[in-house]
PDB file of C-alpha atoms in Angstrom:
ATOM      1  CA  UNK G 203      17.256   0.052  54.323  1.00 57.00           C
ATOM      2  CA  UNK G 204      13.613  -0.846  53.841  1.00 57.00           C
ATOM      3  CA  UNK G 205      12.912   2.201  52.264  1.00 57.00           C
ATOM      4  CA  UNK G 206      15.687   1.183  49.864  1.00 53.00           C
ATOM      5  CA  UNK G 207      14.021  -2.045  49.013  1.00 52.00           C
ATOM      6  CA  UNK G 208      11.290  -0.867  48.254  1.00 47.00           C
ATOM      7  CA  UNK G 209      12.606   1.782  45.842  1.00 52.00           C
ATOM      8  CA  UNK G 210      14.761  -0.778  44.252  1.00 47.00           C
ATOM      9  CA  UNK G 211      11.375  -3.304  43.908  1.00 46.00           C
ATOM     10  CA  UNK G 212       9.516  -0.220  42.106  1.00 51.00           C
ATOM     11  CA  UNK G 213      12.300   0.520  39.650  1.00 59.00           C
ATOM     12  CA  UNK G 214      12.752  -2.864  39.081  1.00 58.00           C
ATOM     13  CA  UNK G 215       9.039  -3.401  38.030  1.00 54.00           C
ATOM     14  CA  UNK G 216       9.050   0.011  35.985  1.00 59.00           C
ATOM     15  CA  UNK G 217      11.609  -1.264  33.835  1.00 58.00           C
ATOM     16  CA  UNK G 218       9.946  -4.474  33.541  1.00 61.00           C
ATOM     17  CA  UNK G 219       6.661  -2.583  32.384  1.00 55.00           C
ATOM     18  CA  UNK G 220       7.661  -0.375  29.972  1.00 57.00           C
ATOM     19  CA  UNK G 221      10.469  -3.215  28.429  1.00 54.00           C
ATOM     20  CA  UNK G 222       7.196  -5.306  27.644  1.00 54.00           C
ATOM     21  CA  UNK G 223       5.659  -2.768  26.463  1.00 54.00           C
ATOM     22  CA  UNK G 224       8.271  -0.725  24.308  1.00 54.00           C
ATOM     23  CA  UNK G 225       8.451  -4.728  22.031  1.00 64.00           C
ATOM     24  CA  UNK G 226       7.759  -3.937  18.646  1.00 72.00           C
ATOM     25  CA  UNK G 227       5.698  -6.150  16.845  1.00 81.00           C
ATOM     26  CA  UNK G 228       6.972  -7.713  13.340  1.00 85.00           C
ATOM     27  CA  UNK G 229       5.250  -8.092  10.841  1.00 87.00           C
ATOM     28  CA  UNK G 230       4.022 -11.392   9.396  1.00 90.00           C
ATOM     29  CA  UNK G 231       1.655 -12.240   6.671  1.00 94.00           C
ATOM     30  CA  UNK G 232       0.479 -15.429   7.962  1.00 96.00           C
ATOM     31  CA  UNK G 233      -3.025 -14.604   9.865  1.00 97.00           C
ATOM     32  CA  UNK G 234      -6.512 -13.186   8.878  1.00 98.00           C
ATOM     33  CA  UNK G 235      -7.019  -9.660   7.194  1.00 97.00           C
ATOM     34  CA  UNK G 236      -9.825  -8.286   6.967  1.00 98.00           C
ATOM     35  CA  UNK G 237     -10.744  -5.381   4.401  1.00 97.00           C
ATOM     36  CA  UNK G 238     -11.490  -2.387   6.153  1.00 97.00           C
ATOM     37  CA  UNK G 239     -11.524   0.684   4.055  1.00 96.00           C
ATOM     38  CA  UNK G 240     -10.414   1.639   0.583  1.00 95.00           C
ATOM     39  CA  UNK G 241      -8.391   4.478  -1.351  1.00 92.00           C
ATOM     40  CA  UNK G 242      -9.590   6.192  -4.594  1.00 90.00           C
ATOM     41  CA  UNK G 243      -8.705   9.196  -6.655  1.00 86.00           C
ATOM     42  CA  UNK G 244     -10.646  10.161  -9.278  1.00 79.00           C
ATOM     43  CA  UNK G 245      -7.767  11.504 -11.351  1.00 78.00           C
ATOM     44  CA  UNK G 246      -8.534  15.134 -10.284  1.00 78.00           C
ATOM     45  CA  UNK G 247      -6.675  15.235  -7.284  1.00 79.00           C
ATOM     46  CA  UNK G 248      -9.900  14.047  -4.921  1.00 84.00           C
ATOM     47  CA  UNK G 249      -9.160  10.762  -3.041  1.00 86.00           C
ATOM     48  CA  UNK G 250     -11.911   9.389  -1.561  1.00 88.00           C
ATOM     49  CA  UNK G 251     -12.112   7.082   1.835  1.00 90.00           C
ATOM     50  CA  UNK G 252     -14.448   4.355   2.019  1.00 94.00           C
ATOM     51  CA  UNK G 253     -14.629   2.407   5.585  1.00 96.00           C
ATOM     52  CA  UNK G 254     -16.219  -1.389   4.698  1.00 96.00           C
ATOM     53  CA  UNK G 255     -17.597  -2.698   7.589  1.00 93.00           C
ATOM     54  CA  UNK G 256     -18.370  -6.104   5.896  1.00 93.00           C
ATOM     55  CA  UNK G 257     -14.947  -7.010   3.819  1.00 95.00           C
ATOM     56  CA  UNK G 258     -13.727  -9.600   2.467  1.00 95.00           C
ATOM     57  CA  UNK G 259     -11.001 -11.969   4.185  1.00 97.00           C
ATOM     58  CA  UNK G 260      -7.740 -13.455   3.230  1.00 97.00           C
ATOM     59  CA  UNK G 261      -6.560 -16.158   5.974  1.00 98.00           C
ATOM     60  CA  UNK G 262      -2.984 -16.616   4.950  1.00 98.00           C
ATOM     61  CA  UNK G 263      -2.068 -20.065   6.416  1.00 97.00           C
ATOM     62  CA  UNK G 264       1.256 -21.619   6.540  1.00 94.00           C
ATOM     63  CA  UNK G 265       3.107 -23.522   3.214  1.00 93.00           C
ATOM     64  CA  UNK G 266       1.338 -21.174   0.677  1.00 96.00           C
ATOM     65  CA  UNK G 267      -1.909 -21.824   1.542  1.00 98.00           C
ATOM     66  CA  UNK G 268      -5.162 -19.335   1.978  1.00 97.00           C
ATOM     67  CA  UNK G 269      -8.505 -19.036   2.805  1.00 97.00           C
ATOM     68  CA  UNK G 270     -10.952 -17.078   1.785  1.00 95.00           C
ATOM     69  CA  UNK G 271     -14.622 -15.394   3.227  1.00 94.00           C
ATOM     70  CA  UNK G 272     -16.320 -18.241   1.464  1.00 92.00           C
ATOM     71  CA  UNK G 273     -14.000 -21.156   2.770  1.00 94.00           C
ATOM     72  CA  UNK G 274     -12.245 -21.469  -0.551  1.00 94.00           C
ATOM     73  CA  UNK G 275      -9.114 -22.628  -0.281  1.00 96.00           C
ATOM     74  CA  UNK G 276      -6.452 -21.200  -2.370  1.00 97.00           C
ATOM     75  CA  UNK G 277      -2.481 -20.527  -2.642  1.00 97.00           C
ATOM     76  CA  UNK G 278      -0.659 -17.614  -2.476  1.00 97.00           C
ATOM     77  CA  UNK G 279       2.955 -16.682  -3.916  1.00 96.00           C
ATOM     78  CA  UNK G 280       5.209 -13.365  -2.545  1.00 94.00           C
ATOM     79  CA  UNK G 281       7.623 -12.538  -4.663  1.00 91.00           C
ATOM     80  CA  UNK G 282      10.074  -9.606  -3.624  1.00 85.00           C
ATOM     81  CA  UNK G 283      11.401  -7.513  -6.476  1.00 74.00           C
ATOM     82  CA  UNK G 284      13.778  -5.320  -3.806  1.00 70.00           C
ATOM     83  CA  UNK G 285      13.797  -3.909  -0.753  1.00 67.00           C
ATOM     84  CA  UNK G 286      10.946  -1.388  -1.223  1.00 67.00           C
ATOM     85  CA  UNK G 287       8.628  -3.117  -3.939  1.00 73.00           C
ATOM     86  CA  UNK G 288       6.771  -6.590  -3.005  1.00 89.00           C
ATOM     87  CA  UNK G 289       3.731  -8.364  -5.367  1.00 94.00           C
ATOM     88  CA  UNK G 290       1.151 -11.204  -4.196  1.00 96.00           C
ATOM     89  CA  UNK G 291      -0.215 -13.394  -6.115  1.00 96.00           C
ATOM     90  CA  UNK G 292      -3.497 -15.464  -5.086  1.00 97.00           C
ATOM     91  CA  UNK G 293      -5.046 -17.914  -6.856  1.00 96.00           C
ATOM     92  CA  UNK G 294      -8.356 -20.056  -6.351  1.00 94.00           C
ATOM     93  CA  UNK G 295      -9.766 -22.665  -8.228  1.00 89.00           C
ATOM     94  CA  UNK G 296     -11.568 -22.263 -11.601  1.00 82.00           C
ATOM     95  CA  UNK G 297      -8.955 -19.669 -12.393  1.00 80.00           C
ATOM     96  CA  UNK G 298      -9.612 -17.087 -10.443  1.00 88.00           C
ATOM     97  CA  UNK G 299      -6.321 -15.006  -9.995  1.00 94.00           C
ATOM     98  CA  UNK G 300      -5.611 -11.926  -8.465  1.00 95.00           C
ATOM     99  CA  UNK G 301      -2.521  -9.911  -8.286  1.00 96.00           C
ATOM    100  CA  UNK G 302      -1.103  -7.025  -5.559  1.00 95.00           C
ATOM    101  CA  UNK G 303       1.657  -4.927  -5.038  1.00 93.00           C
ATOM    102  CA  UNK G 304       1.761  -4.709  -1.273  1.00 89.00           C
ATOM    103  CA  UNK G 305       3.191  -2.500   1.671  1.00 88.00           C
ATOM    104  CA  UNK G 306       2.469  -2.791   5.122  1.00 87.00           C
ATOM    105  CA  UNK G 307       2.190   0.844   7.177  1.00 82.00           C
ATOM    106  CA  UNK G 308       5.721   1.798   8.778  1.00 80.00           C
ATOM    107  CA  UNK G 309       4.266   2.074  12.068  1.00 86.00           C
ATOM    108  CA  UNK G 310       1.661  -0.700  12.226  1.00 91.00           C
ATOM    109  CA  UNK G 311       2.595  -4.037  11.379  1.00 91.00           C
ATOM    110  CA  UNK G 312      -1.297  -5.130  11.011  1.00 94.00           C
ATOM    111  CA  UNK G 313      -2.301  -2.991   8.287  1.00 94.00           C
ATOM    112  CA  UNK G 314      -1.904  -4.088   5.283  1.00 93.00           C
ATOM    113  CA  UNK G 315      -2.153  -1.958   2.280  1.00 93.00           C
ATOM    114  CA  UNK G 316      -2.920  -3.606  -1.059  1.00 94.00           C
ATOM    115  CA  UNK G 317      -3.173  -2.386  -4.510  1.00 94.00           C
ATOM    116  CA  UNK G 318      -4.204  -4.431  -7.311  1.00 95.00           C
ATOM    117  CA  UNK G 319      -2.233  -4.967 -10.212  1.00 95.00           C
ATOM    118  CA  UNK G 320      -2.213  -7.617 -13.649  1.00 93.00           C
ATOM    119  CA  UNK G 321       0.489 -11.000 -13.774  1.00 91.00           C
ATOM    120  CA  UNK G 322       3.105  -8.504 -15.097  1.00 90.00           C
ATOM    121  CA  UNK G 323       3.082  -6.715 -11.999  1.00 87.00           C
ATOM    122  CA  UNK G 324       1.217  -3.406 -13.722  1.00 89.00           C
ATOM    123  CA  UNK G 325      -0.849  -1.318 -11.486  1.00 88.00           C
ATOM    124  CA  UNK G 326      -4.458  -1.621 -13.051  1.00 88.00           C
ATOM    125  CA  UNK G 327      -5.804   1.618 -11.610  1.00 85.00           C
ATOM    126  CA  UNK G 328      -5.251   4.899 -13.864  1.00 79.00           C
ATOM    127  CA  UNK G 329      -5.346   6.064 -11.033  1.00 79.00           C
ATOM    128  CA  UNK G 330      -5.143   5.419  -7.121  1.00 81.00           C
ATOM    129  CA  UNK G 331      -7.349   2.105  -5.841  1.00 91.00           C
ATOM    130  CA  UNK G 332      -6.204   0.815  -2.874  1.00 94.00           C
ATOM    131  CA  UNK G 333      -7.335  -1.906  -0.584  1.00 95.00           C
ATOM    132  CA  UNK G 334      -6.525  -1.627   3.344  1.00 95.00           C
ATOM    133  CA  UNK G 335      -6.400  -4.783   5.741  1.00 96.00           C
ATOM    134  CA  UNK G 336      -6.170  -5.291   9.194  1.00 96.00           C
ATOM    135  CA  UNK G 337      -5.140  -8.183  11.129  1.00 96.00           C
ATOM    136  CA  UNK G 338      -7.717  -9.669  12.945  1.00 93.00           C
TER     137      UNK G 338
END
């Protein structure tokens, strides 16, 4: 009977374990990201990794509102064409704009990948440039 108990106890607090575990996290945009490395091709095929080990910060705040590495404060916009294809817009005083389409990696909900495009959602790379955040 004891032995029973105490088989039932460690079953009981292997479920618990991995069920804590096993949570996926969601993702959410509100939080710091910090660039970390970007994404070029050179239109031959070559893409080329850069790590930054000093990048710049977005600190997305609740009701719209953002922060940058400098302590500007600023205001963001998402706006969701469909299911696959989502665009950021951030803005900070004396008119300075800047434009994404974003993604966020499938199996990591704290990278953030961001590629810049103009205010009529056109990517303004020829070719690839992309921008990868993590949350910090």
């Amino acid at each position: 009977m004891k032995r029973s108990i105490l088989i039932l106890l460690f079953i009981m607090f292997i479920n618990i374990t991995i069920g804590c575990k096993s949570e996926k996290k969601k993702f959410t945009l509100i939080g710091k990201w910090k660039l970390v490395e970007t994404l070029n091709n050179d239109g031959g095929g070559h893409i080329y990794h850069e790590k930054i080990s000093n990048g710049r910060t977005f600190d997305f705040k609740e009701n719209d509102k953002i922060i940058n590495e400098s302590g500007q404060i600023g205001r963001y916009q998402i706006e969701k064409l469909d299911s696959y294809s989502s665009f950021l817009h951030i803005s900070f005083p004396k008119g300075n704009e800047e434009y994404f389409s974003f993604t966020v990696e499938k199996n990591d909900p704290e990278k953030l990948i961001l590629n810049p495009n103009n205010s009529k959602h056109q990517n303004l790379c020829d070719e690839q440039c992309t921008e990868i955040y993590v949350k910090e």
